[in-house]
mmCIF file of C-alpha atoms and ligand atoms in Angstrom:
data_model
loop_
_atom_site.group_PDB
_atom_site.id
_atom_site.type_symbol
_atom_site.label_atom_id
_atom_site.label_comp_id
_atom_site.label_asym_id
_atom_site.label_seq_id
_atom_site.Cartn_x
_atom_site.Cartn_y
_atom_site.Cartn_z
ATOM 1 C CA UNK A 879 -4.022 -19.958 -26.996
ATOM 2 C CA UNK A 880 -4.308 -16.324 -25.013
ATOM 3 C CA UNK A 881 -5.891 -13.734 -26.512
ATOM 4 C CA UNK A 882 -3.807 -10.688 -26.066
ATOM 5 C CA UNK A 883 -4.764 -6.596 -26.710
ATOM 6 C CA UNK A 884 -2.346 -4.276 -28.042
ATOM 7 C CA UNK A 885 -2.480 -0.636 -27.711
ATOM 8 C CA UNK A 886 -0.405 2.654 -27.746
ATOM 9 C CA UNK A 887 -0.316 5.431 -25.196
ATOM 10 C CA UNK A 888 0.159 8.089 -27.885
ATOM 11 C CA UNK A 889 -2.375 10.016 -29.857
ATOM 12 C CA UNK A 890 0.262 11.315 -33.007
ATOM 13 C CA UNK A 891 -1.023 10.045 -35.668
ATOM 14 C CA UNK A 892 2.708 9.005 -36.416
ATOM 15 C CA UNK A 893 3.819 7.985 -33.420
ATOM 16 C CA UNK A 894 7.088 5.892 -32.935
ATOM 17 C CA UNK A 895 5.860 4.318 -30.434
ATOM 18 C CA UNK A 896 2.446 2.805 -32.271
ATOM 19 C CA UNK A 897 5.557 1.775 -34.930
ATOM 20 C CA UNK A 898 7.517 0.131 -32.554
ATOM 21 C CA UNK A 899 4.537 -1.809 -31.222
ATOM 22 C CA UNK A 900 2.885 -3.213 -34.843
ATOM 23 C CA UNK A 901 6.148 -3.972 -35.879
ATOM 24 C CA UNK A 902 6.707 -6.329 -32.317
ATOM 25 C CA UNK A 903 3.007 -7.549 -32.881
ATOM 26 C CA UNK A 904 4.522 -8.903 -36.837
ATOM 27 C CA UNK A 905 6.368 -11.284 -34.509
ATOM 28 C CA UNK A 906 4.063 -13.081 -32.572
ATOM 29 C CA UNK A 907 3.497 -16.532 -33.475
ATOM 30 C CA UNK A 908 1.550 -18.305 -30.904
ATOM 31 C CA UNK A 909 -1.345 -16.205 -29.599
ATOM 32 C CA UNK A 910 -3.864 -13.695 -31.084
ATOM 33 C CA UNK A 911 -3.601 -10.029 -30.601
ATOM 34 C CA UNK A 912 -6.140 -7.529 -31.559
ATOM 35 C CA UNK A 913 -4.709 -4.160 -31.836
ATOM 36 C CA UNK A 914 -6.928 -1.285 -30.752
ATOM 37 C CA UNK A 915 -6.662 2.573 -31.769
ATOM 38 C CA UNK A 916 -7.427 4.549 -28.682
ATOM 39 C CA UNK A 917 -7.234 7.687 -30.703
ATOM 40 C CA UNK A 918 -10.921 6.542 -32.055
ATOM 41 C CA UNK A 919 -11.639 6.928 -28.438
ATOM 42 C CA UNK A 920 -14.532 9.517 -27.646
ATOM 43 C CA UNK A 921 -13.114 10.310 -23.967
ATOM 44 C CA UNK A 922 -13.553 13.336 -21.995
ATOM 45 C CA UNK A 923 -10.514 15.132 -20.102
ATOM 46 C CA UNK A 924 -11.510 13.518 -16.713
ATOM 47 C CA UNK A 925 -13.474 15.331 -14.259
ATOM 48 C CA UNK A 926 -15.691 14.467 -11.023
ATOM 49 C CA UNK A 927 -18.464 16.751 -12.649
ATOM 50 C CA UNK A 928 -18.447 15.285 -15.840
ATOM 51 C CA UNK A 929 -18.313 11.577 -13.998
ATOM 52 C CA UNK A 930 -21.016 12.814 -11.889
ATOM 53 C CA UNK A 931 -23.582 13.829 -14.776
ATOM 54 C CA UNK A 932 -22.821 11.453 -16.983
ATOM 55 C CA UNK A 933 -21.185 8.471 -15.771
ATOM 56 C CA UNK A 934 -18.011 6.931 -17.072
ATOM 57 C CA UNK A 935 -17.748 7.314 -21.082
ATOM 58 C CA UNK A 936 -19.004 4.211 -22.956
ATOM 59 C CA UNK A 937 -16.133 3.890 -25.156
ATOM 60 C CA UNK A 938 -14.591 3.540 -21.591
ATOM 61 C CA UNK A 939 -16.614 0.883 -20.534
ATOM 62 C CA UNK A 940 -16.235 -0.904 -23.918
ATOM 63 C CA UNK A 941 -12.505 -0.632 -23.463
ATOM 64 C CA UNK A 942 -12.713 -2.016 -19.696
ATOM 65 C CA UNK A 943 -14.765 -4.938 -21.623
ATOM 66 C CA UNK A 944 -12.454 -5.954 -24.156
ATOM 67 C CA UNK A 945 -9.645 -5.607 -21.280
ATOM 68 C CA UNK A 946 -11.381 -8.014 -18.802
ATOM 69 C CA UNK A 947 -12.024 -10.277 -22.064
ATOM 70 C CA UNK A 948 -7.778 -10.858 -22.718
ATOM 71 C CA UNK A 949 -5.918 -12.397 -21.054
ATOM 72 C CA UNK A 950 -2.536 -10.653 -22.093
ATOM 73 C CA UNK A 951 -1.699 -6.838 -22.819
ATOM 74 C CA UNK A 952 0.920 -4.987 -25.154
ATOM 75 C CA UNK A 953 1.627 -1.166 -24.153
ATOM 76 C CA UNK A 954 3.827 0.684 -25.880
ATOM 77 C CA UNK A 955 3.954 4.285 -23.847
ATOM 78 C CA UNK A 956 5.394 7.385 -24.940
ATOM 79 C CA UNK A 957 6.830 10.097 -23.070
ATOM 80 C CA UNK A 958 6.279 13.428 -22.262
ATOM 81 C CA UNK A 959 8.094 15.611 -19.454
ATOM 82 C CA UNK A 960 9.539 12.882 -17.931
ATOM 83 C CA UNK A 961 5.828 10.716 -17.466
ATOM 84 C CA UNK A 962 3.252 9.581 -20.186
ATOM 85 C CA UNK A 963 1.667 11.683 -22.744
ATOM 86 C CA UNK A 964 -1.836 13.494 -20.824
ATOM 87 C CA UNK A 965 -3.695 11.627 -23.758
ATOM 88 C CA UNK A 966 -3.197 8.241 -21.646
ATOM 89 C CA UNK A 967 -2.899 8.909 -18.413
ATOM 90 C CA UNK A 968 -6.577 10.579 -18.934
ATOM 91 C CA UNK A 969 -7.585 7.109 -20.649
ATOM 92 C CA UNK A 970 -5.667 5.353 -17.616
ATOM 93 C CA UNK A 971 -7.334 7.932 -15.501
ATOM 94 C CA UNK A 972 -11.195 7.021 -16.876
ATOM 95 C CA UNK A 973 -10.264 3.246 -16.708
ATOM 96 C CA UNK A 974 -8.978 3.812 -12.943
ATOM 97 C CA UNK A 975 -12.932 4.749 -11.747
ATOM 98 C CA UNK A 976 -14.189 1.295 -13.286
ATOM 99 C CA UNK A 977 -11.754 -0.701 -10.586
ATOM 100 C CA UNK A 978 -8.345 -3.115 -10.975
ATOM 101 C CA UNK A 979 -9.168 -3.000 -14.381
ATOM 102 C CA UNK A 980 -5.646 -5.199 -14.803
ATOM 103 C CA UNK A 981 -5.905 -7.601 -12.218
ATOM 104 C CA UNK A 982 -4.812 -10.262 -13.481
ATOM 105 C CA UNK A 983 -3.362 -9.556 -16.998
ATOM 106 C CA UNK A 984 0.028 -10.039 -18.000
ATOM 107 C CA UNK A 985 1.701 -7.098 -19.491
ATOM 108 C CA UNK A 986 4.491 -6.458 -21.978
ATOM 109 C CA UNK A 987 5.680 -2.616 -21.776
ATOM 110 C CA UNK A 988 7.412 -0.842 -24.680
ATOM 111 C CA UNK A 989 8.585 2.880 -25.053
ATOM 112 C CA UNK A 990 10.791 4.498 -27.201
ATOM 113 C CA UNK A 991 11.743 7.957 -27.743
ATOM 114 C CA UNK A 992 13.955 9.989 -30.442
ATOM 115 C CA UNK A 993 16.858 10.343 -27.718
ATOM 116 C CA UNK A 994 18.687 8.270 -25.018
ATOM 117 C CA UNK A 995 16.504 8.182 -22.886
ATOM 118 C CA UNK A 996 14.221 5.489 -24.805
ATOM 119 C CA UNK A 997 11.053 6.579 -22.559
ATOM 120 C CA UNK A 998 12.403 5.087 -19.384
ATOM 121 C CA UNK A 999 10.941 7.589 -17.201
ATOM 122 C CA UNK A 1000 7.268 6.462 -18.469
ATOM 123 C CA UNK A 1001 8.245 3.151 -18.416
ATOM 124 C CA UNK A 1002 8.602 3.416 -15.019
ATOM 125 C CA UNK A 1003 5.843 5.690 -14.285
ATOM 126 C CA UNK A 1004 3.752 2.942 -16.086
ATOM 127 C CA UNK A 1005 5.152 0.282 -14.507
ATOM 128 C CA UNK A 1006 4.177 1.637 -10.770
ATOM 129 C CA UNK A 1007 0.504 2.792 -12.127
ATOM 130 C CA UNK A 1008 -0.360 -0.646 -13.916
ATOM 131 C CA UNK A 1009 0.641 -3.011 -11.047
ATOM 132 C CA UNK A 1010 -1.425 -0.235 -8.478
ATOM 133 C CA UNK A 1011 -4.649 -1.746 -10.798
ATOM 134 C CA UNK A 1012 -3.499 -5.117 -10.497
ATOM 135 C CA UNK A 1013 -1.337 -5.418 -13.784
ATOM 136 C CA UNK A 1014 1.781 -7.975 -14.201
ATOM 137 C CA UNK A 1015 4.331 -6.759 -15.616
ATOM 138 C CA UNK A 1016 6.640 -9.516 -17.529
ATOM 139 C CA UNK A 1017 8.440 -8.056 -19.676
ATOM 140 C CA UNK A 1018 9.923 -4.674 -20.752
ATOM 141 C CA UNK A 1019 11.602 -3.592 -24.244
ATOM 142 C CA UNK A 1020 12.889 0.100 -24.127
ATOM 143 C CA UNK A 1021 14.071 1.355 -27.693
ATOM 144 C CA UNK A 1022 16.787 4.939 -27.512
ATOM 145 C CA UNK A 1023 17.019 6.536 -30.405
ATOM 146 C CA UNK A 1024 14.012 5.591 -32.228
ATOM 147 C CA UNK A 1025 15.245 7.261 -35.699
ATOM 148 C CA UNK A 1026 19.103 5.754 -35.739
ATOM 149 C CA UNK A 1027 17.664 1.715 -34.825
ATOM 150 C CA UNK A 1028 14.183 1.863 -36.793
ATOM 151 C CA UNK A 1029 14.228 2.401 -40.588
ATOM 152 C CA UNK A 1030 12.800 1.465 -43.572
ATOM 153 C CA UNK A 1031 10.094 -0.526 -41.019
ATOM 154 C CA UNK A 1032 13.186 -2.815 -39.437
ATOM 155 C CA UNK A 1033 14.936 -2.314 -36.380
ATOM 156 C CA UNK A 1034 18.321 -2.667 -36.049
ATOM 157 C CA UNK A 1035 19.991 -5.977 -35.602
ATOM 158 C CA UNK A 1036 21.364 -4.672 -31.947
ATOM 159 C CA UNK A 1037 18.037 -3.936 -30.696
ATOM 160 C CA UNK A 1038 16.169 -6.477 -32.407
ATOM 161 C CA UNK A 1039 17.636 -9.575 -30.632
ATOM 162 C CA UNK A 1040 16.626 -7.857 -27.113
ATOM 163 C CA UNK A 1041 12.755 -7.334 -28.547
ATOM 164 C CA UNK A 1042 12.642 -10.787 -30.039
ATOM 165 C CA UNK A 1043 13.893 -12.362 -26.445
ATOM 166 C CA UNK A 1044 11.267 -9.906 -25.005
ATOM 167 C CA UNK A 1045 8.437 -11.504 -26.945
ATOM 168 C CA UNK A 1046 9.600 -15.016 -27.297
ATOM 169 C CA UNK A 1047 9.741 -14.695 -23.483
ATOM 170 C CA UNK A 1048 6.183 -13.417 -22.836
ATOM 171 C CA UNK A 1049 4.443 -15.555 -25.427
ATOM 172 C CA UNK A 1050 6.386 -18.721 -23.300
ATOM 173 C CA UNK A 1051 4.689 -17.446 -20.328
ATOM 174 C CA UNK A 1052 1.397 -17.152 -21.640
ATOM 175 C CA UNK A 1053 -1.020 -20.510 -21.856
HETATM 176 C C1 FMN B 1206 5.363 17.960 -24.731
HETATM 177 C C2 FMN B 1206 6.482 16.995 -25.021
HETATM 178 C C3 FMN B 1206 7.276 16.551 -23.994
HETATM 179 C C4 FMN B 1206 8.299 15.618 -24.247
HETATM 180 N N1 FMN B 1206 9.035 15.150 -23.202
HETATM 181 C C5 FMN B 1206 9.928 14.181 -23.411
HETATM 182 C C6 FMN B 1206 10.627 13.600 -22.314
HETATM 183 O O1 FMN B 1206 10.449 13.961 -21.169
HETATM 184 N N2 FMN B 1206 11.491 12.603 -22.570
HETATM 185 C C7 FMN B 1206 11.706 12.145 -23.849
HETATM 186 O O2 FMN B 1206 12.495 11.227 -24.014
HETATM 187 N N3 FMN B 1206 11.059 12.683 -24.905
HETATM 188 C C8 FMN B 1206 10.173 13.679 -24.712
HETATM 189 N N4 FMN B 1206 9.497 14.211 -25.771
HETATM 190 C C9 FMN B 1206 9.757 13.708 -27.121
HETATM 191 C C10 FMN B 1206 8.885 12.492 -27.385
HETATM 192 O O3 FMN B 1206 9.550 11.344 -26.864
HETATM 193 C C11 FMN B 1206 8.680 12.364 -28.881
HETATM 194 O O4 FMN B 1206 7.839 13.407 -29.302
HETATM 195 C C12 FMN B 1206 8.091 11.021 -29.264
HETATM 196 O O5 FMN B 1206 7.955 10.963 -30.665
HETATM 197 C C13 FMN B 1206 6.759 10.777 -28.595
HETATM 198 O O6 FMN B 1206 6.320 9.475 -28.868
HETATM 199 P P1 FMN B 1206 5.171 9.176 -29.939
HETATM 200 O O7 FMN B 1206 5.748 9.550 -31.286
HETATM 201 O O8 FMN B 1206 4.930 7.707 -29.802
HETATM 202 O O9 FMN B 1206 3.989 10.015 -29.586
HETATM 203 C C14 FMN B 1206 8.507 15.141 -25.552
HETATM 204 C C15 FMN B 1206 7.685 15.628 -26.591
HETATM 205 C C16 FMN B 1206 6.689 16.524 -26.337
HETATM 206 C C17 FMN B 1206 5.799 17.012 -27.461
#
């Protein structure tokens, strides 16, 4: 059995994208996943001077701990102007002056957003700055139109197939 992390890139307290990704961790059968709330995160907006005087933030450290202790992550990533949300890339950011702190997990990527464009753009984005710290990317679930295919805690029979594929897939590839 892996041990898997799950986390979301957004800091609203009722984010779609945190909604998306509990509901997708209801459906894993074969592996553990702890989910983790980086809004309880005590981080700093980065900054050499702060890094300098103080070193990197210990919930930082923690977080690169529990990281290097999976073996398997779960992102869901919201976006904002096109890339993620300045809440994660700061985490991202802090966790990028601690080293590949992703070499060697295997990641599944979510994003949603209220129109068409289901968050692509920071999919992407994410996509290009996880595998720069060593992260595999295996699979990818992109949800448009968060409000018309997720109600009443369900998502729509359309979308759902593609998610359950998604995570049937990357639970097969884990050990
Ligand atoms: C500052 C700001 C910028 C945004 N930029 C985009 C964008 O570029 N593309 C998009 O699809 N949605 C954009 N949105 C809408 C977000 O996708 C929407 O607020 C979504 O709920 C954010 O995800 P979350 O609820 O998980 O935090 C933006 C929202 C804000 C507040």
């Amino acid at each position: 059995m892996s041990k898997i992390i799950a986390f979301t890139g957004s800091n609203s307290s009722t984010s779609i994208n945190d909604q998306l990704l509990k509901y997708s961790l209801q459906h894993f059968k074969n592996h553990s996943v702890e989910y983790i709330d980086l809004k309880a995160l005590s981080v700093p907006i980065y900054s050499e001077d702060i890094e300098k005087e103080s070193g990197i933030p210990d919930s930082i450290k923690k977080l690169r701990s529990t990281i290097d202790a999976s073996d398997a992550l779960v992102v869901a990533v919201n976006e904002h102007n096109g890339t993620m949300s300045a809440f994660f890339k700061n985490i991202t950011d802090w966790l990028s002056r601690t080293g590949s702190y992703l070499e060697g997990k295997t990641i599944l990527l979510l994003s949603s957003s209220p129109g068409q464009g289901a968050g692509r753009n920071c999919l992407e984005y994410t996509i290009a700055n996880f595998k720069k710290f060593g992260g595999q990317i295996d699979q990818t679930f992109s949800l448009p139109s968060f409000q018309d295919h997720f109600q009443d805690g369900e998502l729509s029979k359309a979308f759902k197939e593609d998610l359950m594929t998604s995570v049937t897939t990357f639970e097969n590839n884990l050990k």
